[in-house]
mmCIF file of C-alpha atoms in Angstrom:
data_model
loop_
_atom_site.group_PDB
_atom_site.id
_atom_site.type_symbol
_atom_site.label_atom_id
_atom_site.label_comp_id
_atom_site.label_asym_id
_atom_site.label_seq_id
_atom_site.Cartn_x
_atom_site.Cartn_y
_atom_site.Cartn_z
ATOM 1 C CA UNK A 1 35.501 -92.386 -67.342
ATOM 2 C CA UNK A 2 38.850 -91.473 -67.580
ATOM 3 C CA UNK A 3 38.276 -88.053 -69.086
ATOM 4 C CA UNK A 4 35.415 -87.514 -66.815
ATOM 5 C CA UNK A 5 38.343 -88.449 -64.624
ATOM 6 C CA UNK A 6 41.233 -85.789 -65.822
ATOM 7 C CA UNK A 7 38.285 -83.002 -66.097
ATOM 8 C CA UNK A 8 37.151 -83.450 -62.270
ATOM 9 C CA UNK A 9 41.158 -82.822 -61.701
ATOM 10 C CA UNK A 10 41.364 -80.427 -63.665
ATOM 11 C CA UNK A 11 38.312 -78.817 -62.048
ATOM 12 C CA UNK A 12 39.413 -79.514 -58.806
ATOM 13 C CA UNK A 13 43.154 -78.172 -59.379
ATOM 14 C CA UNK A 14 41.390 -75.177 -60.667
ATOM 15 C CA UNK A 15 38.613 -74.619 -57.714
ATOM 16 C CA UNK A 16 41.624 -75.485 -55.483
ATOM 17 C CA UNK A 17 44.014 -73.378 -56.827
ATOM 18 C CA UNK A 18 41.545 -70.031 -56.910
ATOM 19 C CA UNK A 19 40.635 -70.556 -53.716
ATOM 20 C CA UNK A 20 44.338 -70.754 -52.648
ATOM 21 C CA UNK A 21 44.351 -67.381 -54.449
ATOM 22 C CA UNK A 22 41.879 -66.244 -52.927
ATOM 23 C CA UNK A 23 42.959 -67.112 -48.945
ATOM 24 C CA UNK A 24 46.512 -65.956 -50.361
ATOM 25 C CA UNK A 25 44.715 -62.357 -51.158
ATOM 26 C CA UNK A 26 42.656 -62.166 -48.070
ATOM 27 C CA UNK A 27 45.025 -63.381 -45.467
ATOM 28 C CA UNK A 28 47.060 -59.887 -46.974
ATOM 29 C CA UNK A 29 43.490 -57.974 -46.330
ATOM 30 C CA UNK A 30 43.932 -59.648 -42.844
ATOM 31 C CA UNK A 31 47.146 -58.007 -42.759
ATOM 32 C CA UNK A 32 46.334 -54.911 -43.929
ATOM 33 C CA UNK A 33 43.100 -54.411 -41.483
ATOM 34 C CA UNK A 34 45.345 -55.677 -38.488
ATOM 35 C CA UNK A 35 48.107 -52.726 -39.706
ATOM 36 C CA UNK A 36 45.101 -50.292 -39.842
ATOM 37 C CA UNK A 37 44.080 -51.256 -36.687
ATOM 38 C CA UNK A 38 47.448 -50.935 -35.620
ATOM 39 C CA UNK A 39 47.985 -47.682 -36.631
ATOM 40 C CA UNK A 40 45.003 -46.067 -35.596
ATOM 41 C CA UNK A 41 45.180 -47.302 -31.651
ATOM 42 C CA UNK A 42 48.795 -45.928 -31.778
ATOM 43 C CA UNK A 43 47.426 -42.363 -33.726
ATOM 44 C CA UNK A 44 44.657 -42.182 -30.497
ATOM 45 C CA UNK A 45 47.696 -43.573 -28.030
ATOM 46 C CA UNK A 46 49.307 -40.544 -29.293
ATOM 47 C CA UNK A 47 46.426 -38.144 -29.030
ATOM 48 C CA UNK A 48 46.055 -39.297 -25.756
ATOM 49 C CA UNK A 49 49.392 -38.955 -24.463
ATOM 50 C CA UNK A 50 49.312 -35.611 -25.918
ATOM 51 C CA UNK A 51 46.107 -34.531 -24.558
ATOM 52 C CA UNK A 52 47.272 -35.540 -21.042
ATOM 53 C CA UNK A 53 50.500 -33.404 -21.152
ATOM 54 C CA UNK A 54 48.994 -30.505 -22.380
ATOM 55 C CA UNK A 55 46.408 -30.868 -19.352
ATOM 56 C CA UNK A 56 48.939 -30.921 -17.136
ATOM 57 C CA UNK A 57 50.949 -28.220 -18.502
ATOM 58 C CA UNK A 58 47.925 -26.203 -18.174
ATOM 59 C CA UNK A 59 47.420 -27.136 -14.842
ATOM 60 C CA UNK A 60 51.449 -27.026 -13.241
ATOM 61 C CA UNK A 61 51.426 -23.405 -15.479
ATOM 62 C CA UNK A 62 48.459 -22.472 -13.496
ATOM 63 C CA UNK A 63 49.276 -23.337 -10.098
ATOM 64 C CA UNK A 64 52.489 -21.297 -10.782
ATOM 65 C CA UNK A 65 51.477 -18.248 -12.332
ATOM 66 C CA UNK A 66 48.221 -17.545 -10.161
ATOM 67 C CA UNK A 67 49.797 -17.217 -6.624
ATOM 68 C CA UNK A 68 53.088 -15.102 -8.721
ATOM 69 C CA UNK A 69 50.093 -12.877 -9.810
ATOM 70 C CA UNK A 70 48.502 -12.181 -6.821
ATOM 71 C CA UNK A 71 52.169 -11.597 -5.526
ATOM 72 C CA UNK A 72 52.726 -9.011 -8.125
ATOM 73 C CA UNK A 73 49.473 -7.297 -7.795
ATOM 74 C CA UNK A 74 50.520 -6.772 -3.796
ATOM 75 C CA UNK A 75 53.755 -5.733 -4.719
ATOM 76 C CA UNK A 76 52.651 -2.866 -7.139
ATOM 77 C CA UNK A 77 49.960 -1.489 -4.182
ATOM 78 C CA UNK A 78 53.032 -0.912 -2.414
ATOM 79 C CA UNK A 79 55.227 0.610 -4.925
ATOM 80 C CA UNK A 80 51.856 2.982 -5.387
ATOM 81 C CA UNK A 81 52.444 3.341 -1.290
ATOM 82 C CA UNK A 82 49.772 1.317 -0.109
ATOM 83 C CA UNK A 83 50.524 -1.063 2.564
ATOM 84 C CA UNK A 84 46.959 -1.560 4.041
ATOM 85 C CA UNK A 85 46.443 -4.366 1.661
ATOM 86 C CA UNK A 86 45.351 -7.862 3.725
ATOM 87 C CA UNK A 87 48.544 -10.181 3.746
ATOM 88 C CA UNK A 88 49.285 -12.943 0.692
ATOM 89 C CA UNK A 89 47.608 -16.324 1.293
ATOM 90 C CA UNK A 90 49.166 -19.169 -0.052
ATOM 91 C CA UNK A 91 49.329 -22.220 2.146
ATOM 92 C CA UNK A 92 51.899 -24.271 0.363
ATOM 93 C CA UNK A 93 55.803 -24.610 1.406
ATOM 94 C CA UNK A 94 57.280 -24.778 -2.053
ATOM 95 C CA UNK A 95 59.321 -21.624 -3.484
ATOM 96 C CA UNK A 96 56.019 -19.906 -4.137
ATOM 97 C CA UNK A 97 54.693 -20.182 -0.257
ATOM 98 C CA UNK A 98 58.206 -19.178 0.977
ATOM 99 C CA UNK A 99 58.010 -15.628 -1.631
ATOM 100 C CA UNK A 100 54.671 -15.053 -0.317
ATOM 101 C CA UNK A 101 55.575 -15.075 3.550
ATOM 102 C CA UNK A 102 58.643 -13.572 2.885
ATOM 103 C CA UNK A 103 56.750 -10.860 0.896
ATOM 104 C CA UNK A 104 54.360 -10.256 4.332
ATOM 105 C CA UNK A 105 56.905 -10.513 6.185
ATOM 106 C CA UNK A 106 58.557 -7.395 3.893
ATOM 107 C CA UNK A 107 55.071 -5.329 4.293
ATOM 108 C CA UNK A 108 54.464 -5.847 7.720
ATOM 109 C CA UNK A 109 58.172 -4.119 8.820
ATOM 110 C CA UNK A 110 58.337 -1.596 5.978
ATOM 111 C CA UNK A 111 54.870 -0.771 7.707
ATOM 112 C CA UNK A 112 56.493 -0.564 10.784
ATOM 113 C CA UNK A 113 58.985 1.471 10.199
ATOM 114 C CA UNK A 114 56.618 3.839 8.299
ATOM 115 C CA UNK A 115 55.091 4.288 11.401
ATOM 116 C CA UNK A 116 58.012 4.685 13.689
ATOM 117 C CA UNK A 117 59.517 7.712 11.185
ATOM 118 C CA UNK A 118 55.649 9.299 11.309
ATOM 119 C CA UNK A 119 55.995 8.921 15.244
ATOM 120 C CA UNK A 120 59.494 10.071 15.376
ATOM 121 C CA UNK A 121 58.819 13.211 13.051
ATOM 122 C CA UNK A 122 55.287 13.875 14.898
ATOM 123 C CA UNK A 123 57.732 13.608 18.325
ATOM 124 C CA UNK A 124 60.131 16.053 16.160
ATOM 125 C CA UNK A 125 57.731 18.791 15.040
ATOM 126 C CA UNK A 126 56.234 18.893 18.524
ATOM 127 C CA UNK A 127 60.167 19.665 20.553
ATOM 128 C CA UNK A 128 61.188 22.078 17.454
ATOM 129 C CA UNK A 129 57.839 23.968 18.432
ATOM 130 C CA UNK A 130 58.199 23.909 22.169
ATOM 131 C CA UNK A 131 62.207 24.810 21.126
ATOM 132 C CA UNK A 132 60.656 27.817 18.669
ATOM 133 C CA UNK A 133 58.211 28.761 21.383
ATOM 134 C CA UNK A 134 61.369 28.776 23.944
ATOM 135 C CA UNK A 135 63.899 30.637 21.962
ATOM 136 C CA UNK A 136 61.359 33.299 21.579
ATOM 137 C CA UNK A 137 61.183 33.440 25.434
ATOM 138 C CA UNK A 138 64.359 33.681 26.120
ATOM 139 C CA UNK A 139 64.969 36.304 22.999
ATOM 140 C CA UNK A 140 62.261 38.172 24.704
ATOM 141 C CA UNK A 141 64.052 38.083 28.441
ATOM 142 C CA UNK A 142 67.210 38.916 26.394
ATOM 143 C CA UNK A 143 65.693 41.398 25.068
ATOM 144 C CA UNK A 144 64.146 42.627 28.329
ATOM 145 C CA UNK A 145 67.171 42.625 30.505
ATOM 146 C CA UNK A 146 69.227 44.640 27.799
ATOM 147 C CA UNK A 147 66.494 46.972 28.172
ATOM 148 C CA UNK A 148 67.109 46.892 31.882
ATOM 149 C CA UNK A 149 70.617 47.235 31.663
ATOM 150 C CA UNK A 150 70.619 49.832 28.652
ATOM 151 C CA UNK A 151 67.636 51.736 28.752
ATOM 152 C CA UNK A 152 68.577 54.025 25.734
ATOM 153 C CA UNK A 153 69.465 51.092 23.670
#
């Protein structure tokens, strides 16, 4: 009995030992899933994060540059000399509504004097006729009365 004994030790030491082994080896495969897992939700954390900011890049970048655009397009009508274009609309009060009033504010008075200098020259082509049409009158009587006085001239 006592060898049957010393090998049930034995066996036991040995079954206990392997499977102290063997918890040893998967409490690291524990670790190493629970890193992986780790590592992944912070890769798609990351991903995330970045997908977000890009969005709203896209988005402030748009806002932005879509009223500046239709800004520019109005401003190069009028360099071309057209001012009949409808006024800006941009409802906001940032830096961007404030160029865009501003910028009707700029067309509507250089339209207005535009049509003040096409009045005042329309005003100034009518007296230098009526002061052509006059000089030739008086001319004319000047020419008549130094008849008068001076026939033979």
């Amino acid at each position: 009995k006592t060898g049957t004994r010393v090998y049930s030790e034995d066996a036991y030491n040995l079954i206990t030992g392997k499977l102290t082994a063997h918890k040893e080896e998967a409490n690291g495969y524990f670790i190493l899933i629970a890193l992986s897992i780790a590592t992944i939700i912070s890769i798609l954390a990351i991903l995330l994060t970045i997908a977000v900011v890009v969005t709203m890049v896209y988005i402030i970048r748009r806002s932005i540059t879509a009223p500046l655009q239709r800004v520019v397009v109005a401003a190069e009508k009028i360099a071309e000399g057209d001012l009949t274009d409808e006024d800006i609309t941009h409802t906001s009060t940032d830096e961007i509504g404030k160029l865009a009033a501003a910028f009707n504010t700029m067309k509507t008075n250089l339209h207005s004097i535009l049509t003040n200098v096409k009045v005042n020259a329309d005003h100034l082509t009518v007296s230098a006729g009526t002061l052509a049409s006059n000089t030739e009158e008086v001319t004319a009587s000047s020419d008549d009365m130094a008849k008068v006085q001076h026939p033979y001239i």
